[in-house]
Coordinates of C-alpha atoms in Angstrom, one line a residue:
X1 CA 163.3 43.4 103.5
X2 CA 166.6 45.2 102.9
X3 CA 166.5 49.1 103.0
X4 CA 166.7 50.0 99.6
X5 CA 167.8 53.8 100.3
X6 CA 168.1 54.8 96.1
X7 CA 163.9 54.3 96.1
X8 CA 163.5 55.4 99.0
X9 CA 165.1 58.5 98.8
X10 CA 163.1 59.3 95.1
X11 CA 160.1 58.6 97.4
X12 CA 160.6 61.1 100.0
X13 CA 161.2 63.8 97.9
X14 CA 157.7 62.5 95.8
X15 CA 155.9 62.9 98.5
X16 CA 157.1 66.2 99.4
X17 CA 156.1 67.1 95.9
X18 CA 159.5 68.1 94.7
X19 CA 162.1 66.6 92.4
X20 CA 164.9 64.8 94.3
X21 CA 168.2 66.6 94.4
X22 CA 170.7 65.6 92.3
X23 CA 172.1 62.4 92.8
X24 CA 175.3 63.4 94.2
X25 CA 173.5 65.0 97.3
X26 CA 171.3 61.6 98.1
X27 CA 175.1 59.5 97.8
X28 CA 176.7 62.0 100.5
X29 CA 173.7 61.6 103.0
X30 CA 174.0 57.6 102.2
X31 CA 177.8 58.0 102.5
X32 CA 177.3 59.8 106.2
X33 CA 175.2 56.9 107.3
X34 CA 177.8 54.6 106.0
X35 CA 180.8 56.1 107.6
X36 CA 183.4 54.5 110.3
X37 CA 182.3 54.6 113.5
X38 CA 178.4 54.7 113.1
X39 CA 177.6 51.2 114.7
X40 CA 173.7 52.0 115.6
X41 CA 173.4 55.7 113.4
X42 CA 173.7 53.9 110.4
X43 CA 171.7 52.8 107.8
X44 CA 170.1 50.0 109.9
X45 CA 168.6 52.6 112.1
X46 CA 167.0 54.6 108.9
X47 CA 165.8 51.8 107.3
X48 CA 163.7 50.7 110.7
X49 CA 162.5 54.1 110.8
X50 CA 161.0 54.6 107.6
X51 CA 159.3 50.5 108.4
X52 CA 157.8 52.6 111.2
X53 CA 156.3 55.6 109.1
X54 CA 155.0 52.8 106.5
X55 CA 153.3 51.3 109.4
X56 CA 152.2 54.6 111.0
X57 CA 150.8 55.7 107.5
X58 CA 147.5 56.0 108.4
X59 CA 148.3 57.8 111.8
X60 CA 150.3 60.2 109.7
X61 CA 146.9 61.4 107.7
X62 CA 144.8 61.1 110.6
X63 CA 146.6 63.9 112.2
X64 CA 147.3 65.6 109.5
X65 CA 150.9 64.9 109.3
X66 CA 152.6 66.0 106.1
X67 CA 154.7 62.3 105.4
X68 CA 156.7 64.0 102.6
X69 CA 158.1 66.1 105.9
X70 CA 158.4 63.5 107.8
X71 CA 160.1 61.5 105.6
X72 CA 162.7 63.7 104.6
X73 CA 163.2 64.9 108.0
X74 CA 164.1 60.9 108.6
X75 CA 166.7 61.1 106.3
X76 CA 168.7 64.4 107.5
X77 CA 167.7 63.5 111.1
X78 CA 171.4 61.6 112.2
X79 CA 172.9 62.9 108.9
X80 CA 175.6 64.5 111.2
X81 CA 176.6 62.3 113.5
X82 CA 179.8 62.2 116.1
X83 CA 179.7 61.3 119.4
X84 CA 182.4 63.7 120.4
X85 CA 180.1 67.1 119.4
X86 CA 176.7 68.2 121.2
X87 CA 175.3 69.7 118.1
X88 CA 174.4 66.5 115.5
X89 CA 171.0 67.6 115.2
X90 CA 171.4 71.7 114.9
X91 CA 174.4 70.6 112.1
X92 CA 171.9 68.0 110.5
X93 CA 168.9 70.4 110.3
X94 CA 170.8 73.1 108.7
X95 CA 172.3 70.6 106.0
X96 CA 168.6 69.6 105.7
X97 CA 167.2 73.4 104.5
X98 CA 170.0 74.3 102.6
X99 CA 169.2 71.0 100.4
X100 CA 165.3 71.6 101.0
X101 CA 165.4 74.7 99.8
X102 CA 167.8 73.9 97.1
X103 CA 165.1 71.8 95.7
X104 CA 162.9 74.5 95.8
X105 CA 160.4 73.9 98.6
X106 CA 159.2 77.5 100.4
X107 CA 160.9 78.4 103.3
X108 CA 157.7 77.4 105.6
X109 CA 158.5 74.2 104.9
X110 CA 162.3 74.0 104.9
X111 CA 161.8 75.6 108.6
X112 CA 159.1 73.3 109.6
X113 CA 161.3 69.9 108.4
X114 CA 164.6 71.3 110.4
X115 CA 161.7 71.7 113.7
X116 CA 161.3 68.2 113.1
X117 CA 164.9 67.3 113.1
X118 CA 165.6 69.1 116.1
X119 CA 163.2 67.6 118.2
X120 CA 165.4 64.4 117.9
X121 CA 167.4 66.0 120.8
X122 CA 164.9 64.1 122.7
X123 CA 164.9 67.5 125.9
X124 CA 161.4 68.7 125.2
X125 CA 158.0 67.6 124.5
X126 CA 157.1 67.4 120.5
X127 CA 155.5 70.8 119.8
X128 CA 153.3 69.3 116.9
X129 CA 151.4 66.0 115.5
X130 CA 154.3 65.6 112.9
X131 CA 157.3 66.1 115.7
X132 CA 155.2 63.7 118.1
X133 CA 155.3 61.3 114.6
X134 CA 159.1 61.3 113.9
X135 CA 160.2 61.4 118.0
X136 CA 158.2 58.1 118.4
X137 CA 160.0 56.4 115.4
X138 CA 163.2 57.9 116.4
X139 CA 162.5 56.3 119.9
X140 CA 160.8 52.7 118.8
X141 CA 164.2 50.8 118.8
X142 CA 163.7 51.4 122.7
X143 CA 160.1 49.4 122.2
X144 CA 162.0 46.6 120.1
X145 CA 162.6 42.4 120.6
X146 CA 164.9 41.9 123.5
X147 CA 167.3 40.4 121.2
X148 CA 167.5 43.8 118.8
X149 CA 167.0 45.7 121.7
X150 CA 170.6 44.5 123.3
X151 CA 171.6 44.6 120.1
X152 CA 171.1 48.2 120.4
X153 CA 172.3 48.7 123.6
X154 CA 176.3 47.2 122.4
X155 CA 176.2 49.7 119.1
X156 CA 175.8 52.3 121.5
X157 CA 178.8 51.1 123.2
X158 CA 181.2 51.1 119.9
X159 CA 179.8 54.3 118.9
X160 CA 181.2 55.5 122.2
X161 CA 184.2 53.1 122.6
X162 CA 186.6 56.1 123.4
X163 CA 184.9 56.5 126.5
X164 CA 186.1 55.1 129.4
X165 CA 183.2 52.5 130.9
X166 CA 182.7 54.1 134.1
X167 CA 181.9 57.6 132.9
X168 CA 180.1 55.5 129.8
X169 CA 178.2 53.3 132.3
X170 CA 177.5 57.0 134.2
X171 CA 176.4 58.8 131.0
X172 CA 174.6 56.3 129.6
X173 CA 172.2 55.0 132.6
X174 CA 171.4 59.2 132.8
X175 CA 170.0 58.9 129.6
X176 CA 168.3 56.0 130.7
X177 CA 167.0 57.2 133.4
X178 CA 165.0 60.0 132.2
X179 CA 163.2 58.1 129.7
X180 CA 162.1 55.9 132.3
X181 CA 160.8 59.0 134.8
X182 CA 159.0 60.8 132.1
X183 CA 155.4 59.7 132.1
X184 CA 154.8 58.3 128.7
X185 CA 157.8 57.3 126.4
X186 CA 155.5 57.6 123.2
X187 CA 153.9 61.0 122.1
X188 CA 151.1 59.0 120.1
X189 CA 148.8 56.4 121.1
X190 CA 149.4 53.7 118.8
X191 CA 153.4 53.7 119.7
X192 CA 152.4 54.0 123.3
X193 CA 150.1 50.9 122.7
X194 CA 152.8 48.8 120.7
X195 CA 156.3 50.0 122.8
X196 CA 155.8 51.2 125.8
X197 CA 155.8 48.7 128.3
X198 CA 158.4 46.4 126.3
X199 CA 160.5 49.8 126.6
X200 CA 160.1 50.4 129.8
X201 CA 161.4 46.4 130.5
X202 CA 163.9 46.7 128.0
X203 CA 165.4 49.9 129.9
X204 CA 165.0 48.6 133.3
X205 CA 167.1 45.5 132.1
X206 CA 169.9 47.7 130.6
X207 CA 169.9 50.0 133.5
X208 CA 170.4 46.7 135.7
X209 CA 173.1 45.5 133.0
X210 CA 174.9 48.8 133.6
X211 CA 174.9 48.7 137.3
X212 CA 176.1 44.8 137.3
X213 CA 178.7 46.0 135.0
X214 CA 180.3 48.2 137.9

């Protein structure tokens, strides 16, 4: 079903029990994820994430995970995104209060939703039930098809076509690398169920990619 980011976005802020911004601010986050160069942090990717939260609904109460968080978290999470600056997700949080608190939510939760965006750096552990949440939909692409998972794999590559392909085959089988040596990919159990072992074959096969590439 195509990602039909207008409803979703008046859902988001529904369930965070505020009034969506004014329309102006929901076209500039839709205009970032539409922007040149954003071959896998596009639209694509937020539409397949919120799929995840509708399937992980239940998950999401069990733990008692605020999903109105969550979701708008989601939407800020690659709001700033270029591959040529190491602070994306500190720039995207901040973007993400001033507009949370804009729309009057209390500053509790404006800090709690940019916690959530940061742990999308992906260097520590999720500190809560609702990071663990949004980490292991950030991360399911890894868990996808084969066929999307490659798919994957060669948007990485035009988001970083300036780099030369030995330091990208370099960088990128790091970052490969340590998802593979941590012990679980997947923070919750039902991800870890559904995506980690088709994860951990789709990495090993891009990691050999990269080396037969050299």
């Amino acid at each position: 079903m195509p990602f039909d980011a207008a409803t979703r976005w008046d859902r988001s802020w529904a369930a965070l029990g505020l009034p969506a911004p004014a329309p102006g601010v929901r076209d500039q986050v839709i205009a970032a994820y539409r922007a040149p160069g954003r071959a896998y942090h596009s639209l694509q990717h937020l539409g397949e994430c919120f799929e995840r939260l509708d399937e992980a609904g239940e998950l999401a109460e069990a733990g008692g995970v605020a999903g109105g968080e969550v979701a708008v978290a989601l939407w800020f999470h690659d709001a700033v995104y270029d591959t040529r600056r190491s602070d994306n997700e500190q720039a995207s949080a901040a973007w993400a209060s001033e507009v949370v608190r804009g729309a009057g939510a209390a500053p509790d939760t404006a800090r709690r939703i940019e916690r959530l965006i940061l742990a999308t750096r992906h260097d520590l552990p999720p500190a809560t039930p609702a990071e663990a949440l949004l980490v292991d939909i950030d991360l399911a692409i890894l868990g996808s098809v084969p066929a999307r998972y490659d798919e994957y794999e060669r948007q990485i590559r035009d988001e970083y076509a300036w780099v030369p392909a030995p330091d990208f085959r370099a960088g990128r089988g790091a970052v490969l690398e340590r998802f593979l040596s941590r012990p679980f990919i997947y923070s919750t159990a039902p991800f870890r169920a559904r995506f980690e072992a088709r994860a951990r074959a789709n990495l090993s096969r891009a990691l050999e990619a990269l080396a037969g590439a050299a």
